[in-house]
CSV table of C-alpha atoms and ligand atoms in Angstrom, one decimal:
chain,number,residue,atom,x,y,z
A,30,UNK,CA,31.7,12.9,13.3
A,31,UNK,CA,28.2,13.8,13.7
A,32,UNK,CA,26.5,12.4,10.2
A,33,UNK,CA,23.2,13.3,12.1
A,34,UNK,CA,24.2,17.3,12.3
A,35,UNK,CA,25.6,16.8,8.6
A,36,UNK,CA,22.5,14.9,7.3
A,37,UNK,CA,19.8,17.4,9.3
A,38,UNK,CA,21.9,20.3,7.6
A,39,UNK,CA,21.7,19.1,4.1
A,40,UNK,CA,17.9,18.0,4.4
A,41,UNK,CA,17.5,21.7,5.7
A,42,UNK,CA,15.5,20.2,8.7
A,43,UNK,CA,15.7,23.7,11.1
A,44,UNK,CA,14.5,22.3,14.3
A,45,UNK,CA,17.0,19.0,13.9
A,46,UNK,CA,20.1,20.7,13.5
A,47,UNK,CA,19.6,23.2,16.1
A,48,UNK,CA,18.4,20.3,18.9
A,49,UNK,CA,21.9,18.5,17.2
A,50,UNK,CA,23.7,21.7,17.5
A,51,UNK,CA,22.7,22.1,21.3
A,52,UNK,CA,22.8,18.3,22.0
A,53,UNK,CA,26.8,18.7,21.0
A,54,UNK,CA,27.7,21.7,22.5
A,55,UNK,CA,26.4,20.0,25.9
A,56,UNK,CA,29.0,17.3,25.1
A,57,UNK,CA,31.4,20.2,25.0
A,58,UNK,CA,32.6,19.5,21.2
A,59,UNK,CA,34.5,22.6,20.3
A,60,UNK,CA,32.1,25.2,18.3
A,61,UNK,CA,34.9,24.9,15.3
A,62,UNK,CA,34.0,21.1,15.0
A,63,UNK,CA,30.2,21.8,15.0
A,64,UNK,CA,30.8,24.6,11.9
A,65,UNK,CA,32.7,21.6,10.3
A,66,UNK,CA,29.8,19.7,10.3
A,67,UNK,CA,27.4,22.2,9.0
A,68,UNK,CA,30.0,23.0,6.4
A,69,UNK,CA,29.7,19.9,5.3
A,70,UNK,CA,26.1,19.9,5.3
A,71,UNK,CA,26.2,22.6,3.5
A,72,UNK,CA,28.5,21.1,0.7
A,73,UNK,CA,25.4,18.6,0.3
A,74,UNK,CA,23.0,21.5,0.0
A,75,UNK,CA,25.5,23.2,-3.0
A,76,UNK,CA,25.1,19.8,-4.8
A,77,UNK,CA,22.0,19.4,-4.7
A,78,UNK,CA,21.3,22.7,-5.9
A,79,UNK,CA,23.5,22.1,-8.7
A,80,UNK,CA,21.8,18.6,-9.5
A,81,UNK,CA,18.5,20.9,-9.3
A,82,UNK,CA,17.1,18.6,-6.4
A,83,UNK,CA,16.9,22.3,-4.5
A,84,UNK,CA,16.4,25.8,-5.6
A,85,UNK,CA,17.7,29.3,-5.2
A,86,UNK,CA,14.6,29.3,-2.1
A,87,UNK,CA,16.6,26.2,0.0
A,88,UNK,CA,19.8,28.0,-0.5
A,89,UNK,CA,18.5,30.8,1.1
A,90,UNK,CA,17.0,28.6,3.8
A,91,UNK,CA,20.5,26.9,4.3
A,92,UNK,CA,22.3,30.0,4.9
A,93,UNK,CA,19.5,31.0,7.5
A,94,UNK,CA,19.6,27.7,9.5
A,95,UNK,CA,23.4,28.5,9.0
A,96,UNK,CA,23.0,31.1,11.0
A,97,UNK,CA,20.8,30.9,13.6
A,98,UNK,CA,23.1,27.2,14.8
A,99,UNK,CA,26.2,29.7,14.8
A,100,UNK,CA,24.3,32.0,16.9
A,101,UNK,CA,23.8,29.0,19.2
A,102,UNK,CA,27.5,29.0,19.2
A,103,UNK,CA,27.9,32.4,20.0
A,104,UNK,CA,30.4,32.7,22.8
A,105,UNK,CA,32.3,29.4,22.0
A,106,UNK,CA,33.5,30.4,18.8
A,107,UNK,CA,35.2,33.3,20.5
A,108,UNK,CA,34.1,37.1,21.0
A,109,UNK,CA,36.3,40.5,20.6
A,110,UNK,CA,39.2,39.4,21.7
A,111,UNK,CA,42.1,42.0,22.3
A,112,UNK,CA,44.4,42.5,19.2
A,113,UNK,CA,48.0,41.5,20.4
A,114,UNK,CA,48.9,40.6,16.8
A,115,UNK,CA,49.0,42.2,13.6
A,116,UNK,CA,46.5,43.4,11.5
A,117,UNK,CA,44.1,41.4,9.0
A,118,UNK,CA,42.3,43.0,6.4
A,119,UNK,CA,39.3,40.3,5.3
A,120,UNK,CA,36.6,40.5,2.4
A,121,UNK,CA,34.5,39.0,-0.1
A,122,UNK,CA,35.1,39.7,-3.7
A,123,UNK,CA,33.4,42.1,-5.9
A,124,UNK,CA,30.4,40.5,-7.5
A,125,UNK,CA,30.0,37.9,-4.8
A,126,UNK,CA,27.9,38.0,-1.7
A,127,UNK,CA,28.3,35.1,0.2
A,128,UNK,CA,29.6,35.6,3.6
A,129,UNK,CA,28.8,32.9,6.3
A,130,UNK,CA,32.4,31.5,5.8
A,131,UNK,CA,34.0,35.0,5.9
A,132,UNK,CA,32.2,36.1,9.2
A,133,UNK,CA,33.2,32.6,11.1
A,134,UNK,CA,37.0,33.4,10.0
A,135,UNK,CA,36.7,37.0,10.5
A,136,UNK,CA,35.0,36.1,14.2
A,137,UNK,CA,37.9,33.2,15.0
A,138,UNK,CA,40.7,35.1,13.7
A,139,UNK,CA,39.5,38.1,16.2
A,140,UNK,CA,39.2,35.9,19.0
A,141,UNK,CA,42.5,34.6,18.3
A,142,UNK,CA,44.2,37.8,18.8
A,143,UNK,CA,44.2,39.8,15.5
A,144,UNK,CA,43.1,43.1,14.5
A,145,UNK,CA,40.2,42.4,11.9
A,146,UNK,CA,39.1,44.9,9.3
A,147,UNK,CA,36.0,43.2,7.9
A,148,UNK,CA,35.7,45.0,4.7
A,149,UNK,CA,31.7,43.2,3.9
A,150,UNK,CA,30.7,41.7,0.9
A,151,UNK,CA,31.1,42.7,-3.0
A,152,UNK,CA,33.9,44.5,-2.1
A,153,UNK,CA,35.9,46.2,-5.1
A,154,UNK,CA,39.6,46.4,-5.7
A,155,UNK,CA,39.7,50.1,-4.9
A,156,UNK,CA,38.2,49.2,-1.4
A,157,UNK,CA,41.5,46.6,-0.4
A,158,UNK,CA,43.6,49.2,-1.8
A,159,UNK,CA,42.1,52.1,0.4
A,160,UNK,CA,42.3,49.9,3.4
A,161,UNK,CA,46.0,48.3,2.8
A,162,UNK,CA,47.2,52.2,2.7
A,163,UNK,CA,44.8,53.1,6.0
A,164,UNK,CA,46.0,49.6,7.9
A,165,UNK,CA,49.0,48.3,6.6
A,166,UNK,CA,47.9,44.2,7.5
A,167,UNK,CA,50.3,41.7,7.3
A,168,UNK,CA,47.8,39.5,5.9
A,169,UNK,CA,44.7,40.3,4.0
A,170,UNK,CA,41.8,37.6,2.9
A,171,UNK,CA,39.2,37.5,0.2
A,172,UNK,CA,36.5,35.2,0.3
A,173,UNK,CA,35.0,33.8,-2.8
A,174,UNK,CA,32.2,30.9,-3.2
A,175,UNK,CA,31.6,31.8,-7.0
A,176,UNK,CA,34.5,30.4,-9.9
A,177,UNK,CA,33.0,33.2,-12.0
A,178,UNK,CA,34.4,35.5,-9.6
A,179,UNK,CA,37.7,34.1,-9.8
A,180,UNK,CA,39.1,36.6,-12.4
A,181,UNK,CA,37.8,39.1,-9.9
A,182,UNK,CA,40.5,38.4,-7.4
A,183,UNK,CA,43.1,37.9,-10.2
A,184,UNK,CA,42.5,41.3,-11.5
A,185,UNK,CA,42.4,42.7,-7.6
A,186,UNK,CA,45.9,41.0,-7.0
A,187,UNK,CA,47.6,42.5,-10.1
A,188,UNK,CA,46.6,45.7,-9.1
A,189,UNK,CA,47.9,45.6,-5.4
A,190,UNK,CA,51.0,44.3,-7.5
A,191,UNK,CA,50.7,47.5,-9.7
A,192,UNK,CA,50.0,49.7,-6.7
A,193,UNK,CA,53.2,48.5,-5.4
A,194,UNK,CA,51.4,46.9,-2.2
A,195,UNK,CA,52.0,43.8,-2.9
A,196,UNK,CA,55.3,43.1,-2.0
A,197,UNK,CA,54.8,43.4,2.3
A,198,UNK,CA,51.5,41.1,2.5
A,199,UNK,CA,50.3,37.4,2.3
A,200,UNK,CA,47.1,37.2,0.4
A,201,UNK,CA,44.9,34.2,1.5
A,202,UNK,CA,42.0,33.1,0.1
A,203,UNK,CA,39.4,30.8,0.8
A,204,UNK,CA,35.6,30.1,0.2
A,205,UNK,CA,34.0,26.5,-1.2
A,206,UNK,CA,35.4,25.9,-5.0
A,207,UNK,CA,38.7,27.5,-4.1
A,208,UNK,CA,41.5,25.5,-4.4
A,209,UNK,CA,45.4,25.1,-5.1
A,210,UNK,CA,44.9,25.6,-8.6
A,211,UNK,CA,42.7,28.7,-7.7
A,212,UNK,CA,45.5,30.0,-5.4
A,213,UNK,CA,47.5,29.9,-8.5
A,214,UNK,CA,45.9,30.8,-10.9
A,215,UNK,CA,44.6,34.1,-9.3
A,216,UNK,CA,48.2,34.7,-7.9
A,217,UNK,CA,47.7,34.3,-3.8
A,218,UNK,CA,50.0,33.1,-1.7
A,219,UNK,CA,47.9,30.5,0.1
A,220,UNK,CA,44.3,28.6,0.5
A,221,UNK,CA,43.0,28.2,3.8
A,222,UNK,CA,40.0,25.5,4.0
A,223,UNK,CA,38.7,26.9,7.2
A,224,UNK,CA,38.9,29.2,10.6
A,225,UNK,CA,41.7,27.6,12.3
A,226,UNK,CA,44.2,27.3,9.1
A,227,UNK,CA,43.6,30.8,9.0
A,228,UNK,CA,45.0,31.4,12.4
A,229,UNK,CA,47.6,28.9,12.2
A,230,UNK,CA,49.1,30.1,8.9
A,231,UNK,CA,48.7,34.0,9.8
A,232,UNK,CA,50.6,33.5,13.3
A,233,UNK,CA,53.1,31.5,11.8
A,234,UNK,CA,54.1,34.5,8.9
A,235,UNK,CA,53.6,36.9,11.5
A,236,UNK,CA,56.1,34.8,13.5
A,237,UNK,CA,53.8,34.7,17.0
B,10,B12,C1,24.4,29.5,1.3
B,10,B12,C2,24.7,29.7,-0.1
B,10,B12,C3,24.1,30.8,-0.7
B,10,B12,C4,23.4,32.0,0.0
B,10,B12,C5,24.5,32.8,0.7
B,10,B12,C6,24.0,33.5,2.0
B,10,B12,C7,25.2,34.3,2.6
B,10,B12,N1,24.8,35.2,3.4
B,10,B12,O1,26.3,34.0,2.5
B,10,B12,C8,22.6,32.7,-1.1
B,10,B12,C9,21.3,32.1,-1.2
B,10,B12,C10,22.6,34.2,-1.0
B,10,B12,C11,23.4,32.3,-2.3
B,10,B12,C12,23.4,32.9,-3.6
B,10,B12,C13,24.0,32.4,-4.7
B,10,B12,N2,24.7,31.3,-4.9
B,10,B12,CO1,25.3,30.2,-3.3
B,10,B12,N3,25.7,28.9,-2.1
B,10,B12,C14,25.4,28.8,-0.8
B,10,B12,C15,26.0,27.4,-0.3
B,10,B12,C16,24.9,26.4,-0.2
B,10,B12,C17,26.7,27.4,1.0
B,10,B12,C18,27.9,28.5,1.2
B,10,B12,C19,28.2,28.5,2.7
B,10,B12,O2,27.9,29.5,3.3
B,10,B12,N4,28.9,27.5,3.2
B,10,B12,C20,29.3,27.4,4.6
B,10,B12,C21,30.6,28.2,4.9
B,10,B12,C22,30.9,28.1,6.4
B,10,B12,O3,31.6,27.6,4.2
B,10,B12,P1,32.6,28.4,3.3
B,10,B12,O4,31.9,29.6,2.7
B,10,B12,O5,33.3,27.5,2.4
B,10,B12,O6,33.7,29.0,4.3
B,10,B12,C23,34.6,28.2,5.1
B,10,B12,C24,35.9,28.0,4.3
B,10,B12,O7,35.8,27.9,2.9
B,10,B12,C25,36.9,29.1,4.7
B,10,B12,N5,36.8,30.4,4.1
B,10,B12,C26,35.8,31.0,3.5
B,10,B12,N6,36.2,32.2,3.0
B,10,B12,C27,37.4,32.4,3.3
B,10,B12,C28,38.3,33.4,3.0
B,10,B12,C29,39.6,33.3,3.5
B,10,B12,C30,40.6,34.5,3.2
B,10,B12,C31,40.1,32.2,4.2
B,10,B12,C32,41.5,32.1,4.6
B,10,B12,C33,39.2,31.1,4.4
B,10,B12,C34,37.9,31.2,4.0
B,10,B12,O8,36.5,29.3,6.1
B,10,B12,C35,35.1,29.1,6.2
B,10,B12,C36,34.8,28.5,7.6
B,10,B12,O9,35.3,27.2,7.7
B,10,B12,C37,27.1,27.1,-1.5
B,10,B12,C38,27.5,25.6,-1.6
B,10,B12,C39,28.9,25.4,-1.2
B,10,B12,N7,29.4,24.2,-1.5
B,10,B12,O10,29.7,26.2,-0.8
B,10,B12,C40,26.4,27.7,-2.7
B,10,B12,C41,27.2,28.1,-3.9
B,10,B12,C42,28.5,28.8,-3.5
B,10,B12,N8,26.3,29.1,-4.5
B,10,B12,C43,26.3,29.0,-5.8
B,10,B12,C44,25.5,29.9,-6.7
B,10,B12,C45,25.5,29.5,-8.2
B,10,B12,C46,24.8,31.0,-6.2
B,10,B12,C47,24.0,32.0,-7.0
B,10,B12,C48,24.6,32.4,-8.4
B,10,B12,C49,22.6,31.4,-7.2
B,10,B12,C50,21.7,32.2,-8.1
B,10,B12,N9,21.2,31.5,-9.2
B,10,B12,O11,21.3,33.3,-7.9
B,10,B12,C51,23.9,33.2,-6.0
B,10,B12,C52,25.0,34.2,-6.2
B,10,B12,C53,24.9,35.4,-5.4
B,10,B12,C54,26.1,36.3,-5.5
B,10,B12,N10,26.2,37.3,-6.4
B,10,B12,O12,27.0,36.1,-4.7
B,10,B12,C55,27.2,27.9,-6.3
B,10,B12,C56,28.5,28.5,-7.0
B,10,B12,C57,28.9,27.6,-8.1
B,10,B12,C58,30.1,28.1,-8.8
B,10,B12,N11,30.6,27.2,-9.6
B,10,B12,O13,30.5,29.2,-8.7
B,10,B12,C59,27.4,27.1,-5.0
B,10,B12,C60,28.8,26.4,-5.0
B,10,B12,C61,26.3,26.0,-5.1
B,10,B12,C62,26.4,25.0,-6.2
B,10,B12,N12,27.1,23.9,-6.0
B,10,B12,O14,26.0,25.3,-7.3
B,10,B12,N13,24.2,31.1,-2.1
C-alpha cells in the first residue's frame, strides 16, 4: 500500500504524486495497483468536497492530476489490444460526466482482449439502444458517479427491457456510490468495483 501516493492524491499535491507515481512504477508495481491508489485518493478528495474542506475548483484539479499520473502509466495499463473476445458496449449515463473511471475500464478491458465501443459521456438511452442493434455486445457497462443519476440508468434498463434487448446482455455497472443495492435497484445484473472485475466477470459470462 502506498499511503504516500494515496495521501499526495487527496492533498492534491501534483508534483508528489507524479514523483510517487514514477518512483512505483520503477519498482514495477502493476499500473492497476497504482490507479487503486489514486482511487483511493480520490475517495478522500469526494469527502472532503462533501464536508466543504474543497470546492468544485479541487475537484477539477483532482481529475487533472488524475490524469496526467495515468498518462505516466500509459503503456502499462495496456494499449489496443486485438479483439479475440466479444463485444462491449461501455458509457456514462445521461446527465453525468464523469469519465476517468470509465476510460481506465474501457482502456483495460481493450487490452484484455475485447471489442470496446466507448459510447462518451452523458450518453442517452436512445444512444445504448442504437448501438446494441449496430454491435450486438455480450456485455454493455454504464458508468455513474452521481446517485441522482441513478433513475437515469433504471429508466435506460427498462427500456432495453421494452425494446426487447434485454434478454441476450449482462449489464454492469460501476462508478464511486454504486453499489449492490444500486445494482438492484436500477435492475443490472452486476457491480464491478474496478478494471480487472470487469474483465474477470465479462470473460467468465462470455465463457473465455
Ligand atoms: C473528479 C471528480 C469530478 C470531476 C470529473 C472529471 C472527469 N473528467 O471525470 C468534475 C470536476 C468534472 C466533477 C463534477 C461534478 N461532481 Co464529481 N467527483 C469527482 C471525484 C472527486 C472523483 C471521481 C473519479 O474520477 N474517481 C476516480 C475513478 C478512477 O474512480 P471511479 O470513477 O469510481 O471508477 C472506478 C470504479 O468505480 C470502476 N468503474 C467506474 N465506472 C464503471 C462502469 C462500469 C460498467 C464498471 C464495470 C466499472 C466502473 O472502475 C474504475 C476504475 O477502477 C468524485 C469522488 C468519488 N468518491 O468518486 C466526485 C463526485 C462523484 N462528484 C460529485 C459531484 C456532486 C459533482 C458535481 C455535481 C459538482 C458540482 N457541484 O457541479 C459535478 C457533476 C457534473 C456532472 N453533471 O456529471 C459527488 C457525487 C455525490 C453524489 N451523491 O452523487 C462526488 C461523489 C463527490 C462527493 N463526495 O460529493 N467531479
Amino acid at each position: 500500500m502506498s499511503k504516500k501516493l494515496v495521501e499526495a492524491m487527496a492533498d492534491l499535491e501534483e508534483d508528489a504524486v507524479l514523483a510517487e507515481v514514477k518512483a512505483l512504477k520503477a519498482q514495477n508495481v502493476p499500473a492497476l495497483d497504482i490507479i487503486a491508489y489514486l482511487q483511493e485518493g480520490m475517495s478522500i478528495v469526494g469527502k472532503r468536497f462533501e464536508e466543504k474542506e474543497y470546492f468544485l475548483s479541487e475537484l477539477i484539479m483532482s481529475a487533472e492530476i488524475f490524469n496526467e499520473a495515468s498518462q505516466l502509466l500509459g503503456g502499462g495499463m495496456g494499449g489496443a489490444g486485438s479483439s479475440k473476445y466479444g463485444t462491449f458496449v461501455m458509457g456514462t449515463i445521461y446527465d453525468d460526466i464523469h469519465d476517468i473511471g470509465k476510460n481506465i475500464v474501457t482502456t483495460v478491458m481493450s487490452s484484455n482482449g475485447f471489442n470496446v465501443i466507448d459510447l462518451g459521456v452523458d450518453v442517452p438511452t436512445a444512444k445504448y439502444v442504437e448501438a446494441i442493434k449496430q454491435y450486438k455486445p455480450k456485455v454493455i457497462g454504464i458508468s455513474c458517479l452521481l446517485t441522482t443519476a441513478f433513475d437515469n440508468i433504471k429508466e435506460c434498463i427498462q427500456t432495453l427491457e421494452k425494446e426487447g434487448l434485454r434478454k441476450d446482455i449482462k449489464i454492469l455497472i460501476g462508478g464511486g456510490p454504486v453499489d449492490e443495492a444500486t445494482c438492484k435497484y436500477v435492475g443490472a445484473d452486476h457491480v464491478c468495483k474496478n478494471a480487472q472485475e470487469t474483465v474477470e466477470y465479462s470473460k467468465k459470462y462470455m465463457g473465455v
